[in-house]
């Protein structure tokens, strides 16, 4: 049996483009002599379709797409992921299903049993778990077909009591196929390989695993589809962060011939390399799938906006990036120069719009209300918000999308101005701690100085008042980031973090800052997720609460 | 057995105040001779605690609170709701539990079996469903204790296959107690009564039902706890939108004596009366639980901001409301006058901050970029965003919270300026359609003219360009709102809505506008939920997608 794995980039709800892409791939696989083409979980509609799945019309369009695909499969078989109706009298309305299509029609339907409902996943919201398990016979092989989480259950993972493969194995399959939608986090590829390899070994079966690739707003799918032999060894690993179609001949359960293997690199990438590639894909797909071409951002001369500008130039082309310098009376000369150096290094467009006259006009208009009161955070925020108004006006006039440049450390402790520097269509660095932003900057500069060294080495400052430094109001970033990682990502208790050797007052203050900033984070742009725990859909907090605050 | 029902307002994560409130109530009930006091679901921590439940420290604080409460219960029993650890090797980490406490310690633990995971609910994210069912014996009675959704399963509701009461009834209980966290929607009270009454009748048992009251950011809990006899008749109905403690003597399963019944009104309230009360509680609790006292809002002379101002004045006291008039060159004289009339009628504070000099300064600063280009949405939005900057500056200077004044119709079709009139700490009308805003205005004016009649009768306009009217770019609101209700709340297909008699082009355009505005709604303030389907946590949509758009 000749198997093609199709690791493709889908667009949520765009049935025309997804169906075209699937049919084009089937045609291509036919010319290569494939018997079976395997596509990813819920590929007809894209993942995650979220509450679109609650619309009958959406489900009908999925079924119509499947019928179009089936009509193509007269002399070739395929497996596609699709939401289907639950016809039982009770339970959720739909299943998360796989269709096995051959001879021009759907021959078998497999439903997902283990429904992830943690972090960014909401599958119990939509789907009824399957309780029936049947293998599929095709070309002399017996296929144990499962969907994503159905195999995410070994390695002493205690989340699920029942395991679909424990049922399927009784029917003596000779190959496993798993179709998935497994989003990227910088530490996720190794965990994925370990769990899947463990499955292959445990059930003594070869395993073909197909993942999504491409970004769906916050969620970035990194591809990296996999083929294992029955001893759990990697036979092939598909590329990360790009589409790929590969071909294999499954001779028997111990022998897989690579007809056209992937071109993935041999060595694993470092966390920062992965984050870099993930963010590029995240930016590119956000613009492409939204139907926009050009980005705008405010360039302060600091490291965060410099890194976002460099990433945007690489993702969209420098000619599609507009950098705007928005100096106030507190901006230093070196900041302007650092920003201009970056623009020169990248070759992107730029404009300079000084905001002093604007902030003056606000202060004058508010003079009757503010007179006699000292300069404070109100005036500081007027600067940040004036910049946002200028940038958004340019978006509205010229059709740019504004890139947000806040990093995860700032987003965590609420160090940013709502409706000011917290604006944007998408947050590029909102899941990247400040200490990681430095690593990214150095990585971007690996061949030549793109980000001015001065932006990297100078002490970080918001420049909203004279001689302001981040360290005036926050702990040093290496300490801050470690505490944040323990609290936000590892959900450690204050006690446990203090026990690790951090100053008690600092730990309590940082946790308090995180907890009282929920109202700010609620209104910020979607954040490209690169860590196992990002702010956004995977971290859902009460806004008005009083916990460690 | 003398039973007290405690319908209280909890504060999420505020263990001190919740525990104090529970203990104070137990002491009070003791003086009234109660044997058992029943509190609501997850009362020790508040509902919904969301991802706080993933912190071990949070669960430990819940258990510590329970121990403090148990120490109080030496001569009286109580039932409290609490998250507890799942000690099994597999499954989710916690249960949604009820403790039956007597003789100073926890005598029995009941775990929730049916976990709502739809709309605003995420209980499968946190909890393992119970599979064991045991009644509790106390004072010669056998109690079938269940938690909220465990009874939400009759009346041909097809969501759940197994029903806890079908197990518990085999043990021959003589009374049912259900502790709940059932949020308000204007049509929810009648459904709740019908389902609970059906349970009482079906199992031939009296039923004591205790709900939360109070607002937790978006979610408003309306109270309305209930007592039924074994024929399903209402024995008592607790007040809506306020705390209450009531007392009953359960003689046998057919005889409940009202020792101190509730003071609820006999007649059901209209939808608009309920929405009015819900919004008042929502505003009040948002401020009180956030530790703020005073609200600010921009007053345009239009109906939306007028209604929000009137609601805020009633919820917080007129002296705690600052209304700011922010006229631009396009503001009409009658708008200013209407706004000033409202301020006079309410007796709240006001300021006038003209924004012409501010918008001029933006246009001058952007002249090099914008020169020669016609006035368009860029300049329109500069006005709206300048107002937001002024209002936020006043928040920062004086400690106000900004109230958002957008209505559900606008929020649905994206008719509003992000970072402009879409700003605010909380959205008061974001779940109230424009046609309902008129009803609210008339209700607020039921005794005297508070909202100037002129604000009600004039054609709605954003006044961002000369002679602008909402109807220039949107269908008339009565048509728009019906289409929106069918699409957003009832999730009808475009085909079905067209079949109802609406113009096809209008229906397709409205649905398209809703679908392409997700990126805007993502960044808007939390919305007080008063309908069965509000924008926010109960409606989760892809941002970058392409469905009917």
Coordinates of N, CA and C in Angstrom, one line a residue, chain B residues 279-455:
Chain B
X279 N -28.6 44.7 35.0 CA -27.6 45.7 34.6 C -27.1 46.5 35.8
X280 N -28.1 46.9 36.7 CA -27.8 47.6 37.9 C -26.9 46.8 38.8
X281 N -27.2 45.5 39.0 CA -26.4 44.7 39.8 C -25.0 44.5 39.2
X282 N -25.0 44.3 37.8 CA -23.8 44.1 37.1 C -22.8 45.3 37.3
X283 N -23.3 46.5 37.2 CA -22.5 47.7 37.3 C -22.0 47.8 38.8
X284 N -22.9 47.6 39.7 CA -22.6 47.8 41.1 C -21.5 46.8 41.6
X285 N -21.7 45.6 41.2 CA -20.7 44.6 41.7 C -19.4 44.7 41.0
X286 N -19.4 45.1 39.7 CA -18.1 45.3 39.0 C -17.3 46.4 39.7
X287 N -18.0 47.5 40.1 CA -17.2 48.5 40.9 C -16.9 48.1 42.3
X288 N -17.8 47.5 43.0 CA -17.6 47.2 44.4 C -16.5 46.1 44.5
X289 N -16.6 45.1 43.6 CA -15.6 44.0 43.7 C -14.2 44.4 43.2
X290 N -14.2 45.4 42.3 CA -12.9 45.9 41.8 C -12.3 46.9 42.8
X291 N -13.0 47.3 43.8 CA -12.5 48.3 44.7 C -12.6 49.7 44.2
X292 N -13.5 50.0 43.2 CA -13.6 51.3 42.7 C -15.0 51.9 43.0
X293 N -15.1 53.2 43.0 CA -16.4 53.8 43.4 C -17.1 54.6 42.3
X294 N -16.2 55.2 41.4 CA -16.8 56.2 40.5 C -16.6 55.8 39.1
X295 N -17.6 56.1 38.3 CA -17.6 55.9 36.9 C -17.5 57.2 36.1
X296 N -16.9 57.0 34.9 CA -16.9 58.1 34.0 C -17.4 57.6 32.7
X297 N -18.1 58.5 31.9 CA -18.5 58.1 30.5 C -18.6 59.3 29.7
X298 N -18.5 59.1 28.4 CA -18.7 60.2 27.4 C -20.1 60.3 27.1
X299 N -20.7 61.5 27.1 CA -22.1 61.7 26.9 C -22.2 62.4 25.5
X300 N -22.9 61.7 24.6 CA -23.0 62.3 23.2 C -24.3 63.0 23.0
X301 N -25.3 62.8 23.8 CA -26.6 63.3 23.5 C -27.5 62.2 22.9
X302 N -26.9 61.1 22.6 CA -27.6 60.0 22.0 C -28.2 59.1 23.1
X303 N -29.0 58.1 22.6 CA -29.7 57.3 23.6 C -28.8 56.3 24.4
X304 N -27.8 55.8 23.7 CA -27.0 54.7 24.4 C -26.3 55.3 25.6
X305 N -25.5 56.4 25.4 CA -24.8 56.9 26.5 C -25.7 57.5 27.6
X306 N -26.9 58.0 27.2 CA -27.9 58.5 28.1 C -28.4 57.3 29.0
X307 N -28.7 56.2 28.4 CA -29.2 55.1 29.2 C -28.1 54.5 30.1
X308 N -26.8 54.5 29.6 CA -25.7 54.0 30.5 C -25.6 55.0 31.7
X309 N -25.7 56.3 31.4 CA -25.5 57.3 32.5 C -26.6 57.1 33.5
X310 N -27.8 56.9 33.1 CA -28.9 56.8 34.0 C -28.7 55.5 34.8
X311 N -28.3 54.4 34.2 CA -28.1 53.1 34.9 C -27.0 53.3 36.0
X312 N -25.9 54.0 35.5 CA -24.8 54.1 36.4 C -25.2 55.0 37.6
X313 N -25.9 56.0 37.4 CA -26.4 56.9 38.5 C -27.2 56.1 39.5
X314 N -28.1 55.3 38.9 CA -28.9 54.5 39.8 C -28.1 53.4 40.6
X315 N -27.1 52.8 39.9 CA -26.3 51.7 40.5 C -25.3 52.3 41.5
X316 N -24.7 53.4 41.2 CA -23.6 53.9 42.0 C -23.9 55.1 42.8
X317 N -25.0 55.8 42.5 CA -25.3 57.1 43.1 C -24.8 58.2 42.1
X318 N -25.7 59.1 41.8 CA -25.4 60.2 40.8 C -24.1 60.9 41.2
X319 N -23.8 61.0 42.5 CA -22.6 61.7 42.9 C -21.3 60.9 42.5
X320 N -21.4 59.7 42.1 CA -20.3 58.9 41.7 C -20.2 58.7 40.2
X321 N -20.9 59.5 39.5 CA -20.9 59.4 38.0 C -20.4 60.7 37.4
X322 N -19.4 60.7 36.6 CA -18.9 61.8 35.9 C -19.2 61.7 34.4
X323 N -20.0 62.6 33.9 CA -20.4 62.5 32.5 C -19.6 63.6 31.8
X324 N -18.9 63.2 30.7 CA -18.1 64.2 30.0 C -18.7 64.4 28.6
X325 N -18.9 65.7 28.3 CA -19.4 66.0 27.0 C -18.1 66.4 26.1
X326 N -18.0 65.8 25.0 CA -16.8 65.9 24.2 C -17.1 66.4 22.8
X327 N -17.7 67.6 22.6 CA -18.1 68.0 21.3 C -17.0 68.1 20.3
X328 N -17.3 67.7 19.1 CA -16.4 68.0 17.9 C -17.0 69.0 17.0
X329 N -16.4 69.3 15.9 CA -17.0 70.2 15.0 C -18.3 69.7 14.3
X330 N -18.5 68.3 14.4 CA -19.7 67.8 13.8 C -20.8 67.6 14.8
X331 N -20.6 67.9 16.1 CA -21.6 67.7 17.1 C -22.7 68.8 16.9
X332 N -23.9 68.4 17.0 CA -25.0 69.4 16.8 C -25.3 70.0 18.1
X333 N -25.9 71.2 18.0 CA -26.3 71.9 19.2 C -27.3 71.1 20.1
X334 N -28.2 70.4 19.4 CA -29.2 69.7 20.1 C -28.6 68.5 20.9
X335 N -27.5 68.0 20.4 CA -26.9 66.9 21.1 C -26.3 67.4 22.4
X336 N -25.6 68.5 22.3 CA -25.1 69.1 23.6 C -26.2 69.4 24.6
X337 N -27.3 70.0 24.1 CA -28.4 70.3 24.9 C -29.0 69.0 25.6
X338 N -29.2 68.0 24.7 CA -29.8 66.8 25.2 C -28.9 66.2 26.3
X339 N -27.6 66.2 26.1 CA -26.7 65.7 27.1 C -26.7 66.5 28.4
X340 N -26.8 67.8 28.3 CA -26.9 68.7 29.5 C -28.2 68.5 30.2
X341 N -29.3 68.3 29.5 CA -30.6 68.0 30.1 C -30.5 66.7 30.9
X342 N -29.9 65.7 30.4 CA -29.8 64.5 31.1 C -29.0 64.6 32.4
X343 N -27.9 65.3 32.3 CA -27.1 65.6 33.5 C -27.9 66.3 34.6
X344 N -28.7 67.3 34.1 CA -29.5 68.0 35.1 C -30.5 67.0 35.7
X345 N -31.2 66.2 34.9 CA -32.2 65.3 35.4 C -31.7 64.3 36.4
X346 N -30.4 63.9 36.1 CA -29.8 62.9 37.0 C -29.1 63.5 38.2
X347 N -28.6 64.7 38.1 CA -27.9 65.3 39.1 C -26.5 64.8 39.3
X348 N -25.9 64.3 38.2 CA -24.5 63.8 38.2 C -23.6 64.9 37.8
X349 N -22.3 64.6 38.1 CA -21.3 65.6 37.8 C -21.1 65.6 36.2
X350 N -20.6 66.7 35.7 CA -20.2 66.7 34.3 C -19.1 67.7 34.0
X351 N -18.4 67.5 32.9 CA -17.4 68.3 32.4 C -17.6 68.4 30.9
X352 N -17.2 69.6 30.3 CA -17.2 69.7 28.9 C -15.8 69.8 28.4
X353 N -15.3 68.9 27.5 CA -14.0 69.0 27.0 C -14.1 69.0 25.4
X354 N -14.1 70.1 24.8 CA -14.2 70.2 23.3 C -12.9 69.5 22.7
X355 N -13.1 68.8 21.7 CA -12.0 68.0 21.1 C -11.5 68.6 19.8
X356 N -12.0 69.7 19.4 CA -11.6 70.3 18.0 C -10.1 70.5 18.0
X357 N -9.6 71.1 19.0 CA -8.2 71.5 18.9 C -7.3 70.2 18.9
X358 N -7.8 69.2 19.6 CA -7.1 67.9 19.6 C -7.1 67.2 18.2
X359 N -8.3 67.1 17.6 CA -8.4 66.5 16.3 C -7.6 67.3 15.3
X360 N -7.6 68.6 15.4 CA -6.8 69.5 14.5 C -5.3 69.1 14.7
X361 N -4.9 68.9 15.9 CA -3.5 68.7 16.1 C -3.1 67.3 15.5
X362 N -4.0 66.3 15.5 CA -3.7 65.1 14.8 C -3.6 65.3 13.3
X363 N -4.6 66.0 12.8 CA -4.6 66.2 11.4 C -3.4 67.0 10.9
X364 N -3.0 68.0 11.7 CA -1.7 68.7 11.3 C -0.5 67.8 11.4
X365 N -0.4 67.0 12.5 CA 0.8 66.1 12.6 C 0.8 65.1 11.5
X366 N -0.3 64.7 11.0 CA -0.4 63.7 9.9 C -0.5 64.4 8.5
X367 N -0.4 65.7 8.5 CA -0.5 66.4 7.2 C 0.5 65.9 6.1
X368 N 1.8 65.7 6.5 CA 2.8 65.3 5.5 C 2.3 63.9 4.9
X369 N 1.7 63.1 5.7 CA 1.3 61.8 5.2 C 0.0 61.8 4.5
X370 N -0.9 62.6 5.0 CA -2.3 62.6 4.5 C -2.6 63.6 3.4
X371 N -1.7 64.5 3.1 CA -2.1 65.7 2.3 C -2.6 65.3 1.0
X372 N -3.7 66.0 0.6 CA -4.3 65.7 -0.7 C -5.3 64.5 -0.7
X373 N -5.4 63.8 0.4 CA -6.3 62.7 0.5 C -7.6 63.2 1.1
X374 N -8.7 62.6 0.6 CA -10.0 63.1 1.2 C -10.3 62.7 2.6
X375 N -11.1 63.4 3.3 CA -11.6 63.1 4.7 C -12.3 61.8 4.6
X376 N -11.9 60.8 5.4 CA -12.7 59.5 5.4 C -12.7 58.9 6.8
X377 N -12.8 57.6 6.8 CA -12.9 56.9 8.1 C -11.7 57.2 9.0
X378 N -10.6 57.5 8.5 CA -9.4 57.8 9.3 C -9.7 59.0 10.2
X379 N -10.2 60.1 9.6 CA -10.5 61.3 10.4 C -11.7 61.1 11.3
X380 N -12.7 60.3 10.8 CA -13.8 60.0 11.7 C -13.3 59.3 13.0
X381 N -12.5 58.3 12.8 CA -12.0 57.6 14.0 C -11.1 58.4 14.9
X382 N -10.4 59.3 14.3 CA -9.5 60.2 15.1 C -10.4 60.9 16.2
X383 N -11.6 61.3 15.8 CA -12.5 62.0 16.7 C -12.9 61.0 17.9
X384 N -13.3 59.8 17.5 CA -13.7 58.9 18.5 C -12.6 58.5 19.4
X385 N -11.4 58.3 18.8 CA -10.2 57.9 19.6 C -9.7 59.1 20.5
X386 N -9.8 60.3 20.0 CA -9.4 61.4 20.8 C -10.3 61.5 22.1
X387 N -11.6 61.2 21.9 CA -12.5 61.2 23.1 C -12.0 60.1 24.1
X388 N -11.7 59.0 23.6 CA -11.2 57.9 24.5 C -10.0 58.3 25.2
X389 N -9.0 59.0 24.5 CA -7.8 59.4 25.2 C -8.1 60.4 26.4
X390 N -9.0 61.3 26.1 CA -9.4 62.3 27.1 C -10.1 61.5 28.3
X391 N -11.0 60.6 28.0 CA -11.7 59.9 29.1 C -10.7 59.1 29.9
X392 N -9.8 58.4 29.2 CA -8.9 57.5 29.9 C -7.9 58.4 30.8
X393 N -7.5 59.6 30.2 CA -6.7 60.5 31.0 C -7.4 60.9 32.3
X394 N -8.7 61.1 32.2 CA -9.4 61.5 33.5 C -9.5 60.3 34.4
X395 N -9.6 59.1 33.8 CA -9.6 57.9 34.7 C -8.3 57.8 35.4
X396 N -7.2 58.0 34.6 CA -5.8 57.8 35.2 C -5.6 58.9 36.3
X397 N -6.2 60.1 36.0 CA -5.9 61.2 37.0 C -6.8 61.1 38.2
X398 N -8.0 60.7 38.1 CA -8.9 60.8 39.2 C -9.4 59.4 39.7
X399 N -9.0 58.3 39.1 CA -9.5 57.0 39.6 C -10.8 56.6 39.2
X400 N -11.4 57.1 38.1 CA -12.6 56.6 37.6 C -12.4 55.3 36.8
X401 N -13.5 54.5 36.6 CA -13.5 53.5 35.6 C -14.4 53.9 34.5
X402 N -14.0 53.8 33.2 CA -14.7 54.2 32.1 C -15.8 53.2 31.7
X403 N -17.0 53.6 31.6 CA -18.1 52.7 31.2 C -18.2 52.8 29.6
X404 N -18.3 51.6 29.0 CA -18.5 51.5 27.6 C -20.0 51.7 27.3
X405 N -20.3 52.3 26.2 CA -21.7 52.6 25.9 C -22.2 52.0 24.6
X406 N -21.4 51.1 24.0 CA -21.8 50.4 22.8 C -23.0 49.5 23.0
X407 N -23.9 49.4 22.1 CA -25.0 48.4 22.3 C -24.7 47.1 21.4
X408 N -25.5 46.1 21.6 CA -25.3 44.8 21.0 C -25.4 44.9 19.5
X409 N -26.3 45.7 19.0 CA -26.4 45.8 17.5 C -25.1 46.3 16.9
X410 N -24.6 47.4 17.5 CA -23.3 48.0 17.0 C -22.2 47.0 17.1
X411 N -22.1 46.3 18.3 CA -21.0 45.4 18.6 C -21.1 44.3 17.6
X412 N -22.3 43.9 17.2 CA -22.5 42.8 16.3 C -21.9 43.1 14.9
X413 N -22.3 44.3 14.4 CA -21.9 44.6 13.0 C -20.6 45.4 12.9
X414 N -19.9 45.6 14.1 CA -18.7 46.3 14.1 C -18.8 47.8 13.8
X415 N -20.0 48.3 14.2 CA -20.3 49.8 14.0 C -19.7 50.5 15.2
X416 N -18.5 50.8 15.2 CA -17.9 51.4 16.4 C -16.4 51.5 16.1
X417 N -15.7 52.4 16.9 CA -14.2 52.6 16.6 C -13.5 51.8 17.7
X418 N -12.6 50.9 17.3 CA -11.7 50.2 18.2 C -10.8 51.2 18.8
X419 N -10.6 51.2 20.1 CA -9.8 52.1 20.9 C -10.4 53.5 20.9
X420 N -11.7 53.6 20.5 CA -12.4 54.8 20.5 C -13.6 54.6 21.4
X421 N -14.8 54.6 20.8 CA -16.0 54.4 21.6 C -16.2 53.0 22.0
X422 N -15.2 52.1 21.6 CA -15.3 50.7 22.0 C -14.5 50.5 23.3
X423 N -13.9 51.5 23.9 CA -13.1 51.4 25.1 C -14.1 51.3 26.3
X424 N -13.4 50.9 27.5 CA -14.1 50.9 28.7 C -13.7 49.7 29.6
X425 N -14.0 49.8 30.9 CA -13.7 48.8 31.8 C -14.8 47.7 31.7
X426 N -16.0 48.1 31.5 CA -17.1 47.1 31.4 C -18.1 47.7 30.4
X427 N -18.7 46.8 29.6 CA -19.7 47.2 28.6 C -21.0 47.0 29.2
X428 N -21.8 48.1 29.3 CA -23.1 48.0 30.0 C -24.2 47.4 29.1
X429 N -24.2 47.9 27.8 CA -25.2 47.6 26.9 C -24.8 46.6 25.8
X430 N -23.6 46.0 25.9 CA -23.1 45.2 24.8 C -23.9 43.9 24.6
X431 N -24.9 43.6 25.5 CA -25.8 42.5 25.2 C -27.2 42.9 25.1
X432 N -27.4 44.2 24.8 CA -28.7 44.8 24.7 C -28.9 45.4 23.3
X433 N -29.7 44.8 22.5 CA -29.9 45.3 21.1 C -30.5 46.8 21.2
X434 N -30.2 47.5 20.1 CA -30.6 48.9 20.0 C -32.1 49.0 20.3
X435 N -32.9 48.1 19.7 CA -34.4 48.2 19.9 C -34.7 48.0 21.4
X436 N -33.9 47.2 22.1 CA -34.1 47.0 23.5 C -33.6 48.2 24.3
X437 N -32.6 48.9 23.8 CA -32.1 50.2 24.5 C -33.3 51.2 24.5
X438 N -34.1 51.3 23.4 CA -35.2 52.2 23.5 C -36.2 51.8 24.5
X439 N -36.4 50.5 24.6 CA -37.4 50.0 25.7 C -36.9 50.3 27.1
X440 N -35.5 50.1 27.2 CA -34.9 50.5 28.5 C -35.1 51.9 28.9
X441 N -34.9 52.8 27.8 CA -35.0 54.2 28.0 C -36.4 54.6 28.5
X442 N -37.4 54.0 27.8 CA -38.8 54.2 28.2 C -39.1 53.7 29.6
X443 N -38.5 52.6 29.9 CA -38.7 52.0 31.3 C -38.1 52.9 32.3
X444 N -36.9 53.5 32.0 CA -36.2 54.4 33.0 C -37.0 55.6 33.1
X445 N -37.7 56.0 32.1 CA -38.6 57.2 32.2 C -40.0 56.9 32.7
X446 N -40.2 55.7 33.3 CA -41.6 55.3 33.6 C -42.3 56.3 34.5
X447 N -41.6 56.9 35.4 CA -42.2 57.8 36.4 C -42.1 59.3 36.0
X448 N -40.9 59.6 35.4 CA -40.6 61.0 35.0 C -39.6 61.0 33.9
X449 N -39.5 62.2 33.2 CA -38.5 62.2 32.1 C -37.1 62.3 32.7
X450 N -36.4 61.2 32.7 CA -35.0 61.3 33.1 C -34.1 61.4 31.8
X451 N -34.4 60.5 30.9 CA -33.7 60.5 29.6 C -34.5 61.5 28.7
X452 N -33.8 62.6 28.2 CA -34.6 63.5 27.4 C -35.3 62.9 26.3
X453 N -36.6 63.1 26.1 CA -37.4 62.5 25.0 C -36.7 62.7 23.7
X454 N -36.0 63.9 23.6 CA -35.3 64.2 22.3 C -34.2 63.1 22.0
X455 N -33.6 62.6 23.0 CA -32.5 61.6 22.8 C -33.2 60.3 22.3

